[in-house]
Short mmCIF file of C-alpha atoms in Angstrom, two decimals:
data_model
loop_
_atom_site.label_atom_id
_atom_site.label_comp_id
_atom_site.label_asym_id
_atom_site.label_seq_id
_atom_site.Cartn_x
_atom_site.Cartn_y
_atom_site.Cartn_z
CA UNK A 1 116.72 82.07 66.81
CA UNK A 2 115.98 79.04 68.91
CA UNK A 3 114.69 79.40 72.48
CA UNK A 4 115.17 76.55 74.81
CA UNK A 5 112.90 76.26 77.80
CA UNK A 6 114.18 74.25 80.75
CA UNK A 7 111.36 72.70 82.78
CA UNK A 8 111.10 73.76 86.28
CA UNK A 9 113.37 76.76 85.95
CA UNK A 10 111.91 79.98 87.19
CA UNK A 11 113.98 83.20 86.80
CA UNK A 12 113.03 85.61 89.48
CA UNK A 13 113.75 89.37 89.01
CA UNK A 14 115.74 91.13 91.67
CA UNK A 15 113.35 92.58 94.26
CA UNK A 16 112.89 96.35 94.40
CA UNK A 17 112.59 97.82 97.91
CA UNK A 18 110.83 101.11 98.61
CA UNK A 19 112.36 103.47 101.16
CA UNK A 20 110.13 104.47 104.08
CA UNK A 21 111.85 107.89 103.95
CA UNK A 22 113.41 109.19 100.76
CA UNK A 23 114.90 112.64 99.81
CA UNK A 24 114.80 111.75 96.12
CA UNK A 25 116.79 113.35 93.29
CA UNK A 26 113.64 114.91 91.87
CA UNK A 27 113.44 117.09 94.89
CA UNK A 28 110.61 115.29 96.66
CA UNK A 29 110.52 114.25 100.25
CA UNK A 30 108.63 110.93 100.50
CA UNK A 31 107.45 109.00 103.55
CA UNK A 32 105.73 105.71 103.06
CA UNK A 33 105.17 106.33 99.41
CA UNK A 34 103.61 109.81 99.88
CA UNK A 35 105.15 113.22 99.15
CA UNK A 36 105.15 115.28 102.31
CA UNK A 37 106.13 118.76 103.31
CA UNK A 38 108.01 118.57 106.66
CA UNK A 39 109.33 121.57 108.62
CA UNK A 40 112.53 122.86 107.06
CA UNK A 41 114.55 125.20 109.15
CA UNK A 42 116.57 128.23 108.07
CA UNK A 43 120.08 127.33 106.86
CA UNK A 44 118.81 124.49 104.64
CA UNK A 45 119.30 125.16 100.92
CA UNK A 46 118.19 123.25 97.90
CA UNK A 47 119.93 123.09 94.61
CA UNK A 48 120.84 121.30 91.40
CA UNK A 49 123.72 118.88 90.90
CA UNK A 50 124.11 117.12 87.53
CA UNK A 51 122.19 114.09 88.91
CA UNK A 52 119.26 116.01 90.38
CA UNK A 53 118.48 117.81 93.65
CA UNK A 54 120.75 117.99 96.58
CA UNK A 55 120.59 119.81 99.92
CA UNK A 56 123.06 122.12 101.60
CA UNK A 57 122.99 122.36 105.42
CA UNK A 58 124.74 125.61 106.64
CA UNK A 59 122.68 127.09 109.52
CA UNK A 60 123.24 127.16 113.21
CA UNK A 61 120.03 125.15 113.71
CA UNK A 62 119.45 123.97 110.23
CA UNK A 63 117.48 120.70 109.80
CA UNK A 64 114.44 118.96 108.28
CA UNK A 65 112.03 117.84 110.95
CA UNK A 66 109.42 115.18 110.68
CA UNK A 67 107.82 114.76 114.05
CA UNK A 68 107.07 111.22 115.34
CA UNK A 69 105.58 109.82 112.24
CA UNK A 70 104.47 106.17 112.56
CA UNK A 71 106.10 105.03 109.43
CA UNK A 72 109.55 106.12 110.82
CA UNK A 73 109.17 104.19 114.21
CA UNK A 74 111.47 101.44 113.09
CA UNK A 75 112.15 98.72 115.69
CA UNK A 76 113.59 95.99 113.43
CA UNK A 77 115.86 95.77 110.44
CA UNK A 78 116.87 99.04 108.71
CA UNK A 79 119.11 100.52 106.21
CA UNK A 80 120.20 104.10 105.75
CA UNK A 81 121.97 105.26 102.58
CA UNK A 82 123.07 108.62 101.28
CA UNK A 83 125.55 110.66 99.26
CA UNK A 84 127.43 112.84 101.71
CA UNK A 85 129.75 115.74 101.05
CA UNK A 86 130.60 117.20 104.54
CA UNK A 87 132.16 120.56 104.87
CA UNK A 88 133.34 120.10 108.48
CA UNK A 89 133.08 117.40 111.04
CA UNK A 90 131.57 119.28 114.01
CA UNK A 91 130.68 122.88 114.53
CA UNK A 92 128.07 122.71 117.22
CA UNK A 93 127.10 120.00 119.68
CA UNK A 94 128.62 116.56 120.04
CA UNK A 95 128.21 115.61 116.38
CA UNK A 96 126.44 116.52 113.08
CA UNK A 97 123.28 114.51 112.73
CA UNK A 98 122.64 113.18 109.23
CA UNK A 99 119.59 111.11 110.24
CA UNK A 100 118.24 110.98 113.81
CA UNK A 101 115.40 109.47 115.66
CA UNK A 102 114.90 110.22 119.41
CA UNK A 103 113.50 112.61 121.85
CA UNK A 104 114.95 115.36 124.16
CA UNK A 105 116.13 112.86 126.73
CA UNK A 106 119.83 112.17 126.72
CA UNK A 107 121.09 108.93 125.08
CA UNK A 108 117.74 107.29 124.35
CA UNK A 109 117.88 107.35 120.45
CA UNK A 110 116.67 104.29 118.61
CA UNK A 111 118.68 104.98 115.52
CA UNK A 112 121.22 107.60 114.67
CA UNK A 113 123.53 108.26 111.58
CA UNK A 114 125.93 111.03 112.59
CA UNK A 115 129.17 112.71 111.68
CA UNK A 116 131.61 112.86 114.60
CA UNK A 117 134.47 115.16 115.43
CA UNK A 118 137.09 112.42 114.97
CA UNK A 119 136.41 112.33 111.24
CA UNK A 120 134.13 109.34 111.21
CA UNK A 121 130.62 108.62 110.17
CA UNK A 122 128.72 106.63 112.78
CA UNK A 123 125.65 104.41 112.62
CA UNK A 124 123.99 103.45 115.98
CA UNK A 125 121.03 101.45 117.17
CA UNK A 126 119.93 101.56 120.80
CA UNK A 127 117.36 99.87 122.99
CA UNK A 128 114.96 101.28 125.63
CA UNK A 129 117.72 101.30 128.30
CA UNK A 130 119.96 103.40 126.00
CA UNK A 131 122.22 100.34 125.36
CA UNK A 132 123.27 99.76 121.85
CA UNK A 133 126.08 99.36 119.33
CA UNK A 134 128.00 101.82 117.17
CA UNK A 135 129.54 101.27 113.88
CA UNK A 136 131.97 103.76 112.31
CA UNK A 137 134.49 104.45 109.61
CA UNK A 138 136.49 107.49 108.44
CA UNK A 139 134.90 109.82 105.83
CA UNK A 140 136.76 112.68 103.89
CA UNK A 141 135.69 116.25 103.86
CA UNK A 142 134.70 118.26 100.77
CA UNK A 143 134.23 115.14 98.62
CA UNK A 144 131.12 113.11 97.69
CA UNK A 145 131.08 109.75 99.34
CA UNK A 146 128.21 107.21 99.27
CA UNK A 147 127.59 105.63 102.68
CA UNK A 148 125.32 102.68 103.31
CA UNK A 149 124.81 101.28 106.82
CA UNK A 150 122.43 98.43 107.75
CA UNK A 151 121.12 96.52 110.79
CA UNK A 152 119.77 92.99 110.50
CA UNK A 153 117.36 92.40 113.44
CA UNK A 154 117.27 88.60 112.91
CA UNK A 155 121.04 88.16 113.20
CA UNK A 156 122.12 91.34 114.93
CA UNK A 157 124.60 91.97 112.18
CA UNK A 158 125.52 95.66 111.38
CA UNK A 159 127.52 96.60 108.24
CA UNK A 160 128.80 99.88 106.77
CA UNK A 161 129.99 100.48 103.19
CA UNK A 162 131.70 103.52 101.65
CA UNK A 163 131.31 103.73 97.92
CA UNK A 164 130.26 100.14 97.85
CA UNK A 165 133.25 98.78 99.87
CA UNK A 166 132.49 97.07 103.16
CA UNK A 167 134.64 98.82 105.79
CA UNK A 168 133.01 98.05 109.05
CA UNK A 169 131.07 95.19 110.70
CA UNK A 170 129.88 94.21 114.07
CA UNK A 171 127.10 92.24 115.82
CA UNK A 172 124.74 93.38 118.56
CA UNK A 173 122.14 91.86 120.85
CA UNK A 174 120.41 95.20 121.17
CA UNK A 175 117.36 96.21 119.02
CA UNK A 176 116.13 99.69 118.30
CA UNK A 177 113.04 100.35 120.34
CA UNK A 178 109.90 101.91 118.91
CA UNK A 179 107.94 104.07 121.62
CA UNK A 180 109.52 107.36 122.50
CA UNK A 181 108.19 109.66 125.27
CA UNK A 182 105.49 112.05 124.05
CA UNK A 183 106.42 114.49 126.82
CA UNK A 184 109.99 115.00 125.33
CA UNK A 185 109.13 115.96 121.74
CA UNK A 186 109.96 112.68 119.90
CA UNK A 187 110.66 112.64 116.18
CA UNK A 188 113.04 112.25 113.34
CA UNK A 189 115.34 114.78 111.99
CA UNK A 190 117.65 115.10 108.94
CA UNK A 191 120.63 117.36 109.27
CA UNK A 192 119.98 117.81 113.02
CA UNK A 193 118.23 116.34 115.96
CA UNK A 194 114.41 116.11 115.94
CA UNK A 195 113.58 119.31 117.89
CA UNK A 196 114.85 122.79 117.09
CA UNK A 197 113.47 124.27 120.27
CA UNK A 198 114.89 121.73 122.77
CA UNK A 199 118.11 121.39 124.74
CA UNK A 200 120.10 119.68 121.97
CA UNK A 201 121.56 121.10 118.71
CA UNK A 202 123.76 118.87 116.49
CA UNK A 203 123.73 120.44 112.94
CA UNK A 204 125.31 118.63 110.00
CA UNK A 205 127.30 120.99 107.82
CA UNK A 206 127.70 120.12 104.15
CA UNK A 207 125.89 118.64 101.16
CA UNK A 208 123.58 115.71 101.12
CA UNK A 209 121.73 113.89 98.29
CA UNK A 210 119.51 110.89 97.74
CA UNK A 211 119.07 109.99 101.48
CA UNK A 212 117.11 106.78 101.92
CA UNK A 213 115.84 104.92 104.93
CA UNK A 214 114.51 101.37 104.57
CA UNK A 215 112.83 99.01 106.99
CA UNK A 216 114.89 96.09 105.73
CA UNK A 217 118.59 95.26 105.82
CA UNK A 218 120.06 95.96 102.31
CA UNK A 219 123.30 96.05 100.50
CA UNK A 220 124.50 99.30 98.73
CA UNK A 221 123.43 98.24 95.28
CA UNK A 222 119.98 97.53 96.64
CA UNK A 223 119.84 100.88 98.33
CA UNK A 224 120.55 103.10 95.35
CA UNK A 225 124.32 103.00 95.00
CA UNK A 226 125.32 102.80 91.31
CA UNK A 227 129.01 103.91 91.52
CA UNK A 228 128.65 107.29 89.80
CA UNK A 229 129.93 110.14 91.90
CA UNK A 230 127.64 113.28 91.90
CA UNK A 231 128.87 116.49 90.44
CA UNK A 232 129.13 119.62 92.41
CA UNK A 233 127.52 123.02 91.96
CA UNK A 234 128.89 126.15 93.69
CA UNK A 235 127.17 127.15 96.94
CA UNK A 236 125.43 130.16 95.26
CA UNK A 237 123.56 127.74 93.06
CA UNK A 238 121.50 126.61 96.11
CA UNK A 239 118.41 128.50 97.27
CA UNK A 240 116.81 128.74 100.65
CA UNK A 241 114.48 125.77 101.21
CA UNK A 242 113.20 126.66 104.69
CA UNK A 243 109.53 126.67 105.56
CA UNK A 244 110.08 128.33 108.93
CA UNK A 245 112.59 130.95 110.25
CA UNK A 246 113.85 131.62 113.81
#
């Protein structure tokens, strides 16, 4: 075998980006590289699919709540990616929150990833005045779909892919703002809004796996999408994952 070296040629490996928030397929919940144990409300169930661990959200106020963790106060570029298998579009509230950062004030939510009653999944970034941009596309019920949505703070570009196919694009001059109001219970929620005792309740109903949040704008293949659709286990295969009960 003859190896030929070309002077000046440097082959760079593809960069690997670490999520700032990750519900990984091993069943860990990771923030900034550390396994944490957030508040998990009743109605959240944890179970096995062939690829690993998934979550089922089926409660009236089910959700995974993180508080206002500094690592999740993203004000620049970001990407959210997840496998979703929604059972219904909306049961309570104005939408089913998949990933939400905000406080109890109306409409002042820096970034949201939500299932709406019109059959669409929506990704939104908003500034301190509540002004922002929404990107959305249709998503089917009772079927696994991989959704990746990103925001590039340098260009203002927003993109959304379903199963690796780019389906929505827009551009905005608004940027997600960082400081929330400490008097209004700020934080991050998965499967609902950030506060289970406040005036708002927007539970997601269905299955979720491999949710990732990055502080950089990524494409689907950089954010975990590999094209393989997860298998499905029956609901009775999931066990209660809650750490609190109400």
